[in-house]
CSV table of C-alpha atoms in Angstrom, one decimal:
chain,number,residue,atom,x,y,z
R,13,UNK,CA,-11.0,3.7,3.3
R,14,UNK,CA,-9.3,5.4,0.6
R,15,UNK,CA,-6.1,3.9,0.2
R,16,UNK,CA,-3.9,5.3,-2.1
R,17,UNK,CA,-0.8,3.5,-3.8
R,18,UNK,CA,1.5,5.7,-5.9
R,19,UNK,CA,4.1,3.5,-8.1
R,20,UNK,CA,7.0,5.3,-8.3
R,21,UNK,CA,11.2,4.5,-10.9
R,22,UNK,CA,12.7,6.0,-13.0
R,23,UNK,CA,12.5,6.1,-17.1
R,24,UNK,CA,11.0,2.9,-18.9
R,25,UNK,CA,11.8,0.5,-15.4
R,26,UNK,CA,8.5,-1.1,-16.1
R,27,UNK,CA,5.7,1.8,-14.1
R,28,UNK,CA,3.2,2.0,-16.7
R,29,UNK,CA,3.8,-1.1,-18.0
R,30,UNK,CA,2.7,-2.5,-14.7
R,31,UNK,CA,-0.4,0.1,-14.4
R,32,UNK,CA,-1.9,-1.4,-17.2
R,33,UNK,CA,-1.6,-5.1,-15.6
R,34,UNK,CA,-3.0,-3.5,-11.9
R,35,UNK,CA,-6.4,-1.6,-13.8
R,36,UNK,CA,-6.6,-3.7,-17.2
R,37,UNK,CA,-6.3,-0.8,-18.2
R,38,UNK,CA,-4.1,1.4,-22.0
R,39,UNK,CA,-2.2,4.2,-20.9
R,40,UNK,CA,0.5,4.8,-22.7
R,41,UNK,CA,4.0,3.1,-22.3
R,42,UNK,CA,6.6,4.2,-24.3
R,43,UNK,CA,9.5,3.6,-24.8
R,44,UNK,CA,11.3,7.1,-23.8
R,45,UNK,CA,11.5,9.5,-20.9
R,46,UNK,CA,8.8,11.3,-19.3
R,47,UNK,CA,5.6,9.3,-21.4
R,48,UNK,CA,3.9,9.6,-18.6
R,49,UNK,CA,3.6,13.1,-16.9
R,50,UNK,CA,0.0,13.8,-15.7
R,51,UNK,CA,-0.8,10.5,-13.1
R,52,UNK,CA,-2.8,8.2,-14.0
R,53,UNK,CA,-4.8,6.3,-11.8
R,54,UNK,CA,-6.9,2.9,-11.6
R,55,UNK,CA,-9.2,1.8,-8.8
R,56,UNK,CA,-8.4,-2.6,-8.0
R,57,UNK,CA,-10.4,-5.3,-6.4
R,58,UNK,CA,-8.5,-7.0,-3.5
R,59,UNK,CA,-9.4,-10.3,-4.5
R,60,UNK,CA,-10.4,-12.3,-1.1
R,61,UNK,CA,-11.5,-15.9,-1.2
R,62,UNK,CA,-13.4,-15.5,1.6
R,63,UNK,CA,-15.8,-12.8,0.3
R,64,UNK,CA,-16.5,-15.0,-2.8
R,65,UNK,CA,-17.3,-18.3,-0.1
R,66,UNK,CA,-19.6,-15.6,1.7
R,67,UNK,CA,-21.5,-14.6,-1.5
R,68,UNK,CA,-22.1,-18.0,-2.6
R,69,UNK,CA,-23.3,-19.1,0.7
R,70,UNK,CA,-26.0,-16.3,1.2
R,71,UNK,CA,-26.2,-15.6,-2.5
R,72,UNK,CA,-26.8,-12.6,-2.3
R,73,UNK,CA,-27.8,-9.4,-4.7
R,74,UNK,CA,-24.6,-8.0,-4.4
R,75,UNK,CA,-21.7,-8.4,-4.3
R,76,UNK,CA,-18.5,-5.6,-3.3
R,77,UNK,CA,-15.0,-6.1,-2.6
R,78,UNK,CA,-12.5,-3.5,-0.9
R,79,UNK,CA,-10.1,-1.8,-3.0
R,80,UNK,CA,-7.6,-0.2,-4.1
R,81,UNK,CA,-6.3,3.3,-6.4
R,82,UNK,CA,-2.8,2.4,-7.7
R,83,UNK,CA,-2.2,6.3,-9.1
R,84,UNK,CA,0.9,5.7,-12.1
R,85,UNK,CA,3.3,8.2,-11.9
R,86,UNK,CA,5.7,9.8,-14.3
R,87,UNK,CA,8.8,8.5,-14.0
R,88,UNK,CA,11.9,10.4,-11.2
R,89,UNK,CA,15.3,11.3,-12.5
R,90,UNK,CA,18.8,12.2,-10.8
R,91,UNK,CA,17.8,16.0,-9.7
R,92,UNK,CA,14.5,15.6,-8.8
R,93,UNK,CA,14.0,17.4,-5.5
R,94,UNK,CA,15.8,20.6,-7.2
R,95,UNK,CA,12.8,20.0,-10.0
R,96,UNK,CA,15.3,18.4,-12.2
R,97,UNK,CA,12.5,16.2,-15.1
R,98,UNK,CA,9.4,18.5,-13.9
R,99,UNK,CA,10.3,16.7,-10.4
R,100,UNK,CA,8.9,19.5,-8.3
R,101,UNK,CA,5.4,18.5,-9.7
R,102,UNK,CA,6.0,14.4,-9.6
R,103,UNK,CA,7.2,14.2,-6.0
R,104,UNK,CA,3.9,16.5,-5.3
R,105,UNK,CA,2.0,13.4,-6.5
R,106,UNK,CA,3.9,10.8,-4.1
R,107,UNK,CA,2.9,13.1,-1.1
R,108,UNK,CA,-0.7,12.3,-2.0
R,109,UNK,CA,-0.2,8.6,-1.4
R,110,UNK,CA,-0.8,6.2,1.8
R,111,UNK,CA,1.9,4.1,0.3
R,112,UNK,CA,4.6,3.5,-1.9
R,113,UNK,CA,5.8,1.1,-4.8
R,114,UNK,CA,9.2,1.3,-6.2
R,115,UNK,CA,9.8,-0.2,-9.6
R,116,UNK,CA,13.8,-1.5,-10.4
R,117,UNK,CA,14.0,-3.0,-13.3
R,118,UNK,CA,15.8,-5.8,-12.6
R,119,UNK,CA,16.2,-7.4,-16.9
R,120,UNK,CA,18.4,-7.0,-19.8
R,121,UNK,CA,16.9,-5.7,-22.8
R,122,UNK,CA,19.5,-3.3,-25.1
R,123,UNK,CA,16.1,-2.5,-27.3
R,124,UNK,CA,14.6,-0.3,-23.3
R,125,UNK,CA,16.6,3.2,-23.2
R,126,UNK,CA,18.1,3.3,-19.3
R,127,UNK,CA,18.6,6.8,-18.8
R,128,UNK,CA,21.8,5.7,-17.1
R,129,UNK,CA,22.7,3.6,-20.2
R,130,UNK,CA,23.4,0.4,-17.6
R,131,UNK,CA,20.7,-2.0,-15.2
R,132,UNK,CA,22.2,-1.5,-11.6
R,133,UNK,CA,18.8,-2.1,-9.8
R,134,UNK,CA,20.5,-0.6,-6.3
R,135,UNK,CA,22.3,2.6,-7.8
R,136,UNK,CA,18.5,3.6,-9.0
R,137,UNK,CA,17.0,2.4,-5.8
R,138,UNK,CA,19.4,4.9,-4.1
R,139,UNK,CA,19.0,7.7,-7.1
R,140,UNK,CA,15.0,8.3,-6.4
R,141,UNK,CA,15.4,7.2,-2.7
R,142,UNK,CA,17.7,9.7,-2.5
R,143,UNK,CA,16.0,12.6,-4.0
R,144,UNK,CA,13.0,11.9,-2.0
R,145,UNK,CA,16.0,12.4,1.5
R,146,UNK,CA,16.9,15.8,0.1
R,147,UNK,CA,12.9,16.7,-0.6
R,148,UNK,CA,12.0,16.3,2.8
R,149,UNK,CA,15.4,17.7,4.3
R,150,UNK,CA,14.5,20.3,2.5
R,151,UNK,CA,10.6,20.5,4.1
R,152,UNK,CA,12.6,19.8,7.7
R,153,UNK,CA,15.0,22.4,7.2
R,154,UNK,CA,12.7,24.9,6.5
R,155,UNK,CA,10.3,24.7,9.0
R,156,UNK,CA,13.0,24.6,11.3
R,157,UNK,CA,14.2,27.9,9.9
R,158,UNK,CA,10.7,29.4,10.7
R,159,UNK,CA,10.0,28.0,14.5
R,160,UNK,CA,13.3,27.4,16.1
R,161,UNK,CA,13.7,31.1,17.2
R,162,UNK,CA,10.2,31.1,18.9
R,163,UNK,CA,10.8,27.2,20.3
R,164,UNK,CA,14.3,29.0,22.3
R,165,UNK,CA,12.8,32.3,22.9
R,166,UNK,CA,8.9,31.5,24.5
R,167,UNK,CA,9.8,27.7,25.6
R,168,UNK,CA,7.0,26.9,24.2
R,169,UNK,CA,6.3,23.6,24.9
R,170,UNK,CA,4.3,22.2,22.1
R,171,UNK,CA,6.9,24.7,19.5
R,172,UNK,CA,10.2,22.3,21.8
R,173,UNK,CA,8.9,19.5,21.0
R,174,UNK,CA,8.3,20.2,17.3
R,175,UNK,CA,12.1,20.8,17.1
R,176,UNK,CA,13.9,18.1,18.8
R,177,UNK,CA,11.4,16.0,16.8
R,178,UNK,CA,12.6,17.6,14.0
R,179,UNK,CA,16.2,17.6,15.0
R,180,UNK,CA,16.0,13.9,15.3
R,181,UNK,CA,14.6,13.3,11.6
R,182,UNK,CA,17.2,15.9,10.2
R,183,UNK,CA,20.3,14.7,11.4
R,184,UNK,CA,18.7,10.3,10.1
R,185,UNK,CA,18.1,12.5,6.3
R,186,UNK,CA,21.7,13.9,6.3
R,187,UNK,CA,22.9,10.6,7.5
R,188,UNK,CA,21.1,9.8,4.2
R,189,UNK,CA,19.0,7.4,5.3
R,190,UNK,CA,14.7,7.8,5.6
R,191,UNK,CA,12.6,8.9,8.0
R,192,UNK,CA,10.8,6.2,8.2
R,193,UNK,CA,14.3,4.3,9.9
R,194,UNK,CA,13.2,6.0,12.8
R,195,UNK,CA,10.5,5.0,16.1
R,196,UNK,CA,7.8,7.5,17.0
R,197,UNK,CA,5.7,7.8,19.8
R,198,UNK,CA,2.0,8.7,19.2
R,199,UNK,CA,2.9,12.3,20.2
R,200,UNK,CA,4.9,12.4,17.1
R,201,UNK,CA,3.3,10.8,15.0
R,202,UNK,CA,1.2,13.5,15.1
R,203,UNK,CA,3.0,16.6,15.3
R,204,UNK,CA,4.2,14.7,11.9
R,205,UNK,CA,0.4,13.9,10.1
R,206,UNK,CA,1.2,18.3,9.1
R,207,UNK,CA,4.2,17.6,6.7
R,208,UNK,CA,3.6,15.0,4.6
R,209,UNK,CA,6.8,13.7,4.6
R,210,UNK,CA,7.9,11.4,1.7
R,211,UNK,CA,10.5,9.1,3.2
R,212,UNK,CA,8.0,8.2,6.2
R,213,UNK,CA,5.8,6.5,3.3
R,214,UNK,CA,5.3,2.8,4.0
R,215,UNK,CA,8.0,0.8,0.3
R,216,UNK,CA,7.2,-1.6,-1.7
R,217,UNK,CA,10.2,-3.0,-4.3
R,218,UNK,CA,8.8,-4.1,-7.6
R,219,UNK,CA,12.0,-6.3,-8.8
R,220,UNK,CA,11.0,-6.4,-12.7
R,221,UNK,CA,12.2,-9.9,-13.8
R,222,UNK,CA,12.6,-11.1,-16.8
R,223,UNK,CA,10.1,-13.7,-17.9
R,224,UNK,CA,12.6,-15.7,-18.2
R,225,UNK,CA,14.1,-15.4,-14.7
R,226,UNK,CA,10.5,-15.5,-13.0
R,227,UNK,CA,10.7,-19.1,-12.8
R,228,UNK,CA,14.3,-18.7,-11.8
R,229,UNK,CA,14.8,-16.3,-9.1
R,230,UNK,CA,17.7,-17.5,-7.2
R,231,UNK,CA,19.9,-17.4,-10.2
R,232,UNK,CA,19.3,-13.7,-11.0
R,233,UNK,CA,22.0,-11.5,-10.0
R,234,UNK,CA,19.6,-8.2,-9.8
R,235,UNK,CA,16.6,-9.5,-7.7
R,236,UNK,CA,18.6,-11.1,-5.4
R,237,UNK,CA,20.6,-7.7,-4.9
R,238,UNK,CA,17.6,-6.0,-4.9
R,239,UNK,CA,16.0,-8.7,-2.0
R,240,UNK,CA,18.9,-7.8,-0.1
R,241,UNK,CA,18.6,-4.7,0.2
R,242,UNK,CA,15.1,-4.4,1.2
R,243,UNK,CA,15.8,-7.1,4.3
R,244,UNK,CA,18.2,-4.3,5.3
R,245,UNK,CA,16.2,-1.9,5.2
R,246,UNK,CA,13.0,-3.9,6.6
R,247,UNK,CA,11.0,-3.3,3.8
R,248,UNK,CA,9.3,-5.8,1.7
R,249,UNK,CA,10.1,-6.5,-1.9
R,250,UNK,CA,7.9,-8.7,-4.9
R,251,UNK,CA,9.6,-10.1,-7.5
R,252,UNK,CA,6.9,-9.4,-11.2
R,253,UNK,CA,7.6,-10.0,-14.8
R,254,UNK,CA,5.7,-6.9,-15.9
R,255,UNK,CA,6.2,-8.4,-19.2
R,256,UNK,CA,3.9,-11.6,-18.8
R,257,UNK,CA,1.6,-9.8,-16.2
R,258,UNK,CA,0.9,-7.2,-19.4
R,259,UNK,CA,-0.1,-10.4,-21.3
R,260,UNK,CA,-2.6,-11.9,-18.7
R,261,UNK,CA,-4.7,-9.0,-19.2
R,262,UNK,CA,-6.9,-10.0,-21.7
R,263,UNK,CA,-7.3,-13.9,-20.6
R,264,UNK,CA,-9.7,-15.8,-19.3
R,265,UNK,CA,-8.8,-16.7,-15.5
R,266,UNK,CA,-8.5,-20.3,-16.5
R,267,UNK,CA,-6.2,-19.8,-18.9
R,268,UNK,CA,-4.2,-17.7,-16.3
R,269,UNK,CA,-4.3,-20.3,-13.9
R,270,UNK,CA,-3.6,-22.6,-16.7
R,271,UNK,CA,-0.5,-19.9,-17.3
R,272,UNK,CA,0.5,-19.5,-13.5
R,273,UNK,CA,0.4,-23.5,-13.0
R,274,UNK,CA,3.1,-24.1,-15.1
R,275,UNK,CA,5.6,-21.1,-13.9
R,276,UNK,CA,4.4,-22.9,-10.4
R,277,UNK,CA,2.8,-19.9,-9.1
R,278,UNK,CA,-0.3,-20.1,-7.1
R,279,UNK,CA,-1.1,-16.5,-7.8
R,280,UNK,CA,-0.3,-13.9,-10.3
R,281,UNK,CA,2.4,-11.2,-8.8
R,282,UNK,CA,0.0,-8.8,-9.5
R,283,UNK,CA,-2.3,-10.5,-6.9
R,284,UNK,CA,1.3,-10.1,-4.0
R,285,UNK,CA,1.9,-7.2,-5.0
R,286,UNK,CA,-2.2,-5.6,-4.1
R,287,UNK,CA,-2.2,-7.6,-0.8
R,288,UNK,CA,1.4,-7.2,-0.3
R,289,UNK,CA,0.3,-3.6,0.1
R,290,UNK,CA,-2.2,-3.8,2.1
R,291,UNK,CA,-0.2,-5.9,4.8
R,292,UNK,CA,2.6,-2.9,4.1
R,293,UNK,CA,-0.3,-1.0,5.1
R,294,UNK,CA,-1.2,-2.9,8.6
R,295,UNK,CA,-5.0,-3.4,7.5
R,296,UNK,CA,-7.1,-6.6,7.5
R,297,UNK,CA,-10.6,-7.1,6.6
R,298,UNK,CA,-14.0,-7.2,8.2
R,299,UNK,CA,-17.6,-8.6,6.5
R,300,UNK,CA,-20.7,-7.9,6.7
R,301,UNK,CA,-23.2,-10.6,4.9
R,302,UNK,CA,-27.1,-10.7,3.9
R,303,UNK,CA,-29.1,-11.7,1.4
R,304,UNK,CA,-29.1,-7.6,-0.4
R,305,UNK,CA,-25.5,-7.7,0.1
R,306,UNK,CA,-22.3,-9.5,1.1
R,307,UNK,CA,-19.4,-7.3,1.4
R,308,UNK,CA,-15.7,-6.9,2.5
R,309,UNK,CA,-14.6,-3.6,4.3
R,310,UNK,CA,-11.2,-2.8,4.6
R,311,UNK,CA,-9.7,-1.8,8.7
R,312,UNK,CA,-6.1,-0.5,10.1
R,313,UNK,CA,-5.6,-3.0,13.0
R,314,UNK,CA,-6.1,-2.1,16.3
R,315,UNK,CA,-9.8,-0.5,15.9
R,316,UNK,CA,-12.4,-0.6,17.7
R,317,UNK,CA,-16.1,-2.5,17.2
R,318,UNK,CA,-17.3,1.3,16.5
R,319,UNK,CA,-14.2,2.3,15.1
R,320,UNK,CA,-15.5,-0.5,12.7
R,321,UNK,CA,-19.2,1.2,12.5
R,322,UNK,CA,-17.7,3.9,11.5
R,323,UNK,CA,-16.3,2.6,8.5
R,324,UNK,CA,-19.9,2.1,7.3
R,325,UNK,CA,-21.7,4.6,8.0
R,326,UNK,CA,-20.4,8.0,10.5
R,327,UNK,CA,-23.9,7.6,12.6
R,328,UNK,CA,-23.2,3.7,13.3
R,329,UNK,CA,-20.4,4.8,15.4
R,330,UNK,CA,-22.1,7.4,16.9
R,331,UNK,CA,-24.9,5.7,18.6
R,332,UNK,CA,-23.2,2.1,18.6
R,333,UNK,CA,-25.0,0.2,21.4
R,334,UNK,CA,-23.2,-3.3,20.7
R,335,UNK,CA,-21.9,-5.8,18.0
R,336,UNK,CA,-23.2,-9.6,16.7
R,337,UNK,CA,-19.4,-11.1,15.6
R,338,UNK,CA,-18.8,-14.1,14.3
R,339,UNK,CA,-15.6,-15.8,12.5
R,340,UNK,CA,-15.4,-16.7,8.5
R,341,UNK,CA,-14.1,-20.0,9.4
R,342,UNK,CA,-17.1,-20.5,11.8
R,343,UNK,CA,-19.7,-19.6,9.3
R,344,UNK,CA,-18.3,-22.2,6.4
R,345,UNK,CA,-18.2,-25.0,9.4
R,346,UNK,CA,-21.8,-24.4,10.3
R,347,UNK,CA,-23.7,-22.9,8.1
R,348,UNK,CA,-25.9,-20.7,8.4
R,349,UNK,CA,-26.6,-18.4,10.9
R,350,UNK,CA,-28.9,-20.1,12.6
R,351,UNK,CA,-26.3,-23.0,13.4
R,352,UNK,CA,-23.8,-21.0,14.9
R,353,UNK,CA,-26.4,-19.3,17.8
R,354,UNK,CA,-27.0,-22.7,18.8
R,355,UNK,CA,-24.0,-24.1,18.6
R,356,UNK,CA,-23.1,-20.9,21.2
R,357,UNK,CA,-20.5,-19.1,18.5
R,358,UNK,CA,-22.3,-15.6,18.1
R,359,UNK,CA,-20.7,-13.6,20.4
R,360,UNK,CA,-22.2,-9.6,21.7
R,361,UNK,CA,-18.9,-7.9,21.3
R,362,UNK,CA,-19.0,-3.8,23.2
R,363,UNK,CA,-17.1,-1.0,23.0
R,364,UNK,CA,-13.7,-2.0,23.4
R,365,UNK,CA,-13.4,-4.9,21.4
R,366,UNK,CA,-11.1,-4.8,19.3
R,367,UNK,CA,-12.3,-6.2,15.8
R,368,UNK,CA,-9.9,-8.9,14.3
R,369,UNK,CA,-9.5,-9.9,10.5
R,370,UNK,CA,-11.6,-12.0,9.2
R,371,UNK,CA,-14.8,-10.9,11.7
R,372,UNK,CA,-18.2,-11.2,10.4
R,373,UNK,CA,-20.5,-7.6,11.9
R,374,UNK,CA,-23.7,-6.9,12.2
R,375,UNK,CA,-23.7,-3.1,14.3
R,376,UNK,CA,-26.8,-2.8,16.7
R,377,UNK,CA,-26.7,1.3,17.3
R,378,UNK,CA,-28.9,3.7,17.9
R,379,UNK,CA,-29.4,7.6,16.6
């Protein structure tokens, strides 16, 4: 599954610095608005201790992790929905992602320009979110203008359903709330896919704090304000010091661990962000193992065994017969597949089996 997360925010909040750290690349991170006009794209590994353990156990020729694509989108400004600051171009980039990572400045530094001259993370969040809401409202209003007469005159069921749905969305947008704050039926979701709305996308707020505040978050008023805002919106928030993460880019794993230990952190902010993005998109991981390859695969929670087989190859789903399944925990306990069989820990599952995080599959199929 090709997963994309778009990094957005006002100019000079740390987006490109974060992106550099995420991808270990070096895009421009200048201290002026619009340093990033074309989106930079980087693919990063989803670190997972389980695949490291499985690799040690099976000693394969190659080990393959799952990945997420992060896209550094240029800074939005007030009026972006009307084209300000090349906003229309930037908004089109956001339409292409699965999730939004909104970087919010939560640090004071007079040497780094803020477009509004003062640091106020809630104002910044509301500026960005309002622009996305206004862009969605334009999309919604334009579509209603084209379909309302048809629905009223023809009474066509599909058109009436669409008009009712769009009116519900228009009302929430007019109240300056995102579309994701609403609940939808499966039928409504199918209709919504045609519009690629911005505010229906799940969101993570990255609170970019100073290195001093990172180890004392309970006294960082800007972070606490973002945390409170995110809680009310039922969104995720991840505190990160983009400055620290950028300094860790060239460190060895040992140096990085030593530094994180000094902060009392079990993992870097970036690793937390990547895992949080995975969680936000309702994703889990299954594995395939063998002497040739140990590989992690991303699947959407709720997928069946044939659906997961289809992620590997469409023919696997078409000709699915059954799946032999065991868990990561069991193979780590029994060490070999032969021991698993003796213990009765390898199950045979059919087409209705719902995959679980950590499942290890061997698919049998016939095409």
